[in-house]
Amino acid sequence: MGKSSKDKRDLYYRRAKEEGWRARSAFKLLQLNEQFDLFSGVTRVVDLCAAPGSWSQVLSKEIFTKDHSPDARIVAVDLQPMSPIDHVTTLQADITHPKTLERIMEIFGGKKADFVCSDGAPDVTGLHDLDEYIQAQLILSALQLATCVLKEGGSFVAKIFRGRDIDLLYSQLGYLFDKVICAKPRASRSSSLESFIVCIGYRPRAGWKPELRPDLSTEEFFQDMGIGRARLHSDLAVDDEERKVAPFIACGDLNSIDSDATYSRGEVGRSLDPVQMPTAPPYKRALERKRGEQPSE
Amino acid sequence: MATYSSKSGKFHPLSHVGPICALQSLKTLDDVVLAGEGPVLKAYNVRSGQLIAEKRVFPRNKIHGIKVYENTEPKLVAIFGGRSLSVISFDDIKLPGNPVRKEYGVEDWIFAVEFSCDGSKLYILTAHNVVITVDVSGMTLIDTRNCGWKSILYSGCIRSLKDGRVLICCGTVMDGILVWDLNESKLIYNLKGHEGSIFDVELSESGEYLVSCSDDRSIKVWDLAKGSLLATGWGHGARIWGLDFFDFGDQDEPSFKVLSSSEDCTARVWKYIKGSSELVQEKLLVCHTGRSIWSQCVNDKLKLGFTGGADGKLKIHDLNEESRSGYKNSSWSISKIAGQTNTIFAKGEAIKGYYDFAQGLVTLSSEGKFFVWKDGFTKWEYLFEDKRFTSYSIVTGFEGKRIVVVRNKEGNILMVKFDEQCRQVNSNEIQITDCSKVGNMLTSSTDDRLFILTESLNPTDPLVLQEVDEQTLEVKRTDLLPKPQGEKVSISAVLYDRDTDYLVVGSRFATILLYDLQGEPTLSAYYKNLVKGDTVSGLALASAKKETREIFFYLTMKDCRYYIINIDEDRKMQIVEDNQLQRGFLEGLLFDGNGDFLLYGFKSDVFYIWNETRQFEVARIICGGPHRQWSFHHSIEDGILRYRFIFTRASDLQLIQNGTRDFKEFINSGLHGREVRSMCVMNGKDEAKLLVSGGEDTTVKLSELKSDGSIELLWTQRQHGSGLQSVHPVNDEFVMSSSAREELFLWKVSQEPRSCLCLYRTIKPSSSHPDLRVMDFDTIEIKEQGKAVGFVVATVYSDSHIRIWYFNYEEKSFKMLINGQYKTCCILLTRFLVLRGKLYLMIASTNGHLSVFDVNSDLSRYFKLDGNSLTVLSDKFEVSELDNLIVDQQIHQSSIKALDLRYILDSEIVVVTGGDDNALILTRLIDDGSTISITPISFAPDAAASTITCVNILDQDKVFVASVDQKVRTWDISRYDLKLIDDQYTTVADTGCATVADFGEKGKMVVIGGAGASTCKL
């Protein structure tokens, strides 16, 4: 799809460029906030899988208001480099590594976070079950860090894909939060499986202390938490895991822009360049070879 | 598995076509290949293509890998997928029935398994780089090990080596490949060199080599003794998913080959020679369509490769074509021919024309020397020289008659007949006297009639048709065929049909001429610009009726379009089929031993043969492109296509001939290469059911839906430019499909000469750069004395527009009757409603509303409602505004993704809707005579864990519902109250559409579409 046709297909894409958001997903967080009032009283925030940074932009704007707390801090973590954003400390780091946790806690002055979010999604292969597994692992990595930094009563928001085993995740999150809701902002296309899990009121598991260790996999981290995850048994028995459906809430005004609709030229106007250009893909060299260029080293 | 009981509304799964995620061949059983199709393990015979056995292995998970331990009897088969694992005896697979098999599991996703050398242990590699060792006899856990790195993986491989070591090799999500020793739990290498995720790693049997592929689209060969990179191969156009070693050379010539498969839907063969830094691509196999090839394996003994695609196709590849009996690849230069035949070629003398008469090839040089290439294309023989036939001569012949025909521009025609040993039997020379300068010459023959058609260079001259006697080669008759007056004709293809006595002539300028040879030959009809394109490149008879003189024939156009054309008894031409290949030059068509429809031609630097029925490339010969002298000969021997392609390259004559084979080319032909988006069922001939499906892969496919639930692909249409949105039938003859780019196509389903779909008409987009999606449509038929003459169609768009059109099969044009806009949101679904004898239009949108427009006052000006169809009252059609929105009520929180309805009374309808909000809602729509009201009555907010995408009312009691969480459920609706009665899992991921087929006494069948298609019986 060319630039201008994408503009017409998606007015959010257009508006994101006009308003200076690095990605249209900024509107998703704004609409989630409209519905759940996520940021009131929030001081310390961790934005995971943050690049290119549109959620950090929203967080910066919403938290650093005129009368913000002197303790207000936003940390954005991603494996990819990110250009700077006002009031946001960016860390190019692995969210599963204990060092990352240490650095976040340093920035927060040893105090726990009020809000942890992740808008991360892996590159999809097209094999639905594998993609859903990898996405679930990404959420677990975010949740793993969240259980280490989140204060009691804090909130956790993450992107999910409502595939075949999403009810397992709903059930497991139910052990850790007062409320678990599946929210779909109007800015997220209804033709996409994407939604957001909004978890409110963190309740640390009694008698369980989170500990990030490099020799522990995410699977092992959650193993003793008692949230109903499958375990390895000596007889290789298959666990019948608990499943639960989280209530669904559509957010954003019904009269706001419909991300599935096509808007006419008049409603769209002149096409703009994106705020941030995409980074170099791993197959860059393959493309250069195909075009007969000298591969860059 | 569920038991089948019609009363309880439970399902009984019948058949599935979809992504094939695992393939494995056996070393000790040559002719068997194992395939994982969803949760079902299937064993096929590669020689017959027959299914030997099938067993459902897991209740939910798809099979992602198969490993066979062959050093024991019975052989052991380990199967895994997701976190599930099963080990069964190979003999058990063949047992009848489908006993519940013990499913084992681990706590994490499994990437690879391997048996220990003695078969007593099974090693399982999980996605966090942990190896679980299991005792096979008791299926109990022995231990878990790791190398200290528990990063998440994308791929893995385990090898039990003869020296007792067990090597683990893992592809990480970012750049690195980890190699570790299981016994010592110690990392050996972290190999760096790729960029991005590593999608497959494969260890050679000896543990000497490792091959890997990644997001960066390269394949790398590593030396595991040193941990160093040996070679890199480039070529795939997208991500590479699978690799296998085969064909290891001996000590003297250390080398091996690798089979790779990719997201670009091709498989490739690569060769590595020790010491080289390059992995050289040897072969390109274009074999799948749509999204990806998900699985592959190699049978090293038979030299066969197997690939399984997202399209559900299981393709067999010959990895050693060159050694098959009958295979030939030879090249002859002018000097080599001169040397063998003891002739002297003049400076610059070249082979200019040739004709392949099956047993040999007759060639003509630019100086008039005739040669024959004979003795199975091994020897050349000089025939004679005739200086009258030089550069501008045409060499052709009569197919199957061993008669070669040569003409020069002066009009001399020389015919030479050969016997099977390529000896000259007879010859004759004739002279064309009726045209001043001779242009093109074509031939056509049947069992007993041989024709030569010659065209003059003077465009006003008639065509000259000569009938030749097969034995004497004398001209039996000469006719002058007049050209249509004032029309440009330049003949390019000819077909004579014995039954109708018609001569069909194809020309440049997209013109087809029809000559009646009964009595005095006449130009019976000509058709100009009815087909698109420029030059007719090939003609072939499909069928003909002697009594009515009706003829069906196939036609190819050089610019990649092809047609099936019918000329009826009134000599009216109809296009039965119209389709096109993506690019290149199309030169002709043929049928293989299965009756599959094959096309051949050139694209870039290759000559290709494409199986259009099954959608794969049969052959690909690098020849340098279309601009050269070439000849293509084909025949069917023992049901197998044998072909010979001879071409001139750099003045050398090159020959490629395929050999015989004793294995199938494919096992399954599959369906859509990406998600199925919409489907419908129509009634075909003899109670057959036809399934029309539209995919994200932009194709519309016609398949036969059999009563056993299997789906057999019949035809593929590629004319949509983007992924399909909706496919609905108008009746049993016409079907419509819609997609983005404002495409709305009306197709006619033809059953003669073969089942296919032909584009009948399209609705012209409202803009020259259309970017609207036509989301859905609904039709009402228009009848005249019980006969369908047209229909009214309502279309809804992504910009909230609603339009209603009139269509008449005779006039073939869509006329807009109503135009309007709902709001600004995207409309997803629409249905016509008839309440108290009046017409309404219902729509459902992304805002969760059900809305009803009164369209009766506008439509009743032109039509009278007569039961479920319309009759035309007046054809003074005008466009009116859609302005009568009478109900607009929110039902769901957001998008209504599925809807079905049932009439209770003529004033009451029950509507069942499913939404993106996981809810299923039963709504009553009542017309009390003055107002229409919509009242939700029963509400199941968590009817699914994810978006509901299919709602199909089965009967007065039951509704079928499917959702993206891969669940299919039946709900009781008999008391206006939703009650769940059956809840099952479907292996179809991205579950997006469903349709119901009524097999009468045999009951109803539901087809579920998404990533694949499954059928189940109620």
Short mmCIF file of C-alpha atoms in Angstrom, two decimals, chain A residues 6-7 14 18 92 102-103 111 119 133 143 151 156-157 175 186 198 230 237-238 243 259 288:
data_model
loop_
_atom_site.label_atom_id
_atom_site.label_comp_id
_atom_site.label_asym_id
_atom_site.label_seq_id
_atom_site.Cartn_x
_atom_site.Cartn_y
_atom_site.Cartn_z
CA LYS A 6 -2.69 4.05 3.73
CA ASP A 7 -3.67 7.58 4.74
CA ARG A 14 -2.84 10.28 9.18
CA GLU A 18 -0.24 15.36 12.04
CA GLN A 92 18.44 -0.30 25.26
CA GLU A 102 18.47 -3.09 38.63
CA ARG A 103 18.78 -0.06 36.36
CA LYS A 111 10.59 2.83 44.75
CA ASP A 119 2.84 -2.72 23.20
CA TYR A 133 3.07 -18.93 21.63
CA LEU A 143 4.74 -9.72 33.27
CA LYS A 151 3.70 -1.92 43.58
CA PHE A 156 -0.35 -3.68 33.88
CA VAL A 157 -1.40 -3.20 30.26
CA TYR A 175 -4.42 -14.80 40.08
CA ARG A 186 -11.48 1.87 18.36
CA VAL A 198 -5.88 -4.27 31.14
CA ALA A 230 1.36 -26.23 33.08
CA ALA A 237 1.03 -36.05 32.03
CA VAL A 238 -0.75 -33.25 30.21
CA ARG A 243 -9.28 -21.31 31.18
CA SER A 259 -10.04 2.32 11.95
CA GLU A 288 20.81 -5.13 -1.92
#
